[in-house]
Amino acid sequence: MCASGAFAQLPQDKAFRLQKATASTSCESLTTCIVTKNKKVEVARTTIQPFCPVEYLNAVCDELPQMNKRVVQTILGYPRNGQHSYWWPRKGESNYDGCTTDILYRGQLVMKGEPKGRTYCCGLTLEVLYRVLESEAQTPPLWEEVGPTSMRSLWFCRAINAPGPDEAMTSLGIGRRIENPDEALPGDFVQIWRTNKSGHSVIFISWAFDEAGKRVGMHYWSTQEATGIGFASEVFGDFPGAMSAKDTVISRLLPPTEWKK
């Protein structure tokens, strides 16, 4: 269980050392290579420093800020066995919100699930936010002004390259953008945009490094088409299907003492 901590940032060299220290061939989700696809066709393979996400999170969790710690605790509580598969409905198929079940916040239905408990990325990450907020005694002062409909619209991105979670949390007065990538921490919310204009809503776990310690990509948690809920990794680049560093946005949920009124 995470204790109280206060990483202002996790220096790249320390993150790299922790990755090496926690990597094991017997871990749950060992990643040594990131495959990049464009329209389901493989376009690149990138060898990386071996990474074990659960072991890494357990190693850093004690030092995380309060709300990052809550996010990490929440995501580790979800099954990663395919129980909640991925489903992006075609137009007219369903009006569910991508969450594992109906989500209530302060007794109000804020997100609608579907009978099979399937998910899609932005719905799942927004569900995580609501679960963390529900665990807090204080309600965001701007909640009545913003409300669930606007939160969902902003979080789900109203246009290509929209900041998604960053815009939603900023509007509600509960988050801030992480401008310096060196300051990203496990439990931050990320809106990924790729060079092919596709996007993905995820929760940051760590940067991915090559074997020399150079940052080449990102490890994250979300729900993916092939696996459902779980961990995944992507690389940055200028080739089709790679993450766009300039368009990807990282944001952090602030503690209640810093929420705007």
Tab-separated table of N, CA and C in Angstrom, residues 11 23 50 103 122 130:
chain	number	residue	atom	x	y	z
A	11	PRO	N	13.437	12.147	-11.423
A	11	PRO	CA	14.482	12.384	-12.418
A	11	PRO	C	14.656	11.210	-13.363
A	23	ALA	N	12.877	-4.796	-12.987
A	23	ALA	CA	12.604	-5.665	-14.135
A	23	ALA	C	12.969	-7.105	-13.801
A	50	PRO	N	14.104	-3.235	-20.327
A	50	PRO	CA	13.017	-4.085	-19.830
A	50	PRO	C	12.229	-3.400	-18.717
A	103	ILE	N	-21.505	4.815	-13.360
A	103	ILE	CA	-20.685	5.528	-12.385
A	103	ILE	C	-21.506	6.633	-11.740
A	122	CYS	N	-11.110	6.753	-23.228
A	122	CYS	CA	-11.449	7.985	-22.513
A	122	CYS	C	-12.526	7.752	-21.463
A	130	TYR	N	-13.423	9.891	-11.550
A	130	TYR	CA	-14.595	9.959	-10.674
A	130	TYR	C	-14.429	9.077	-9.437
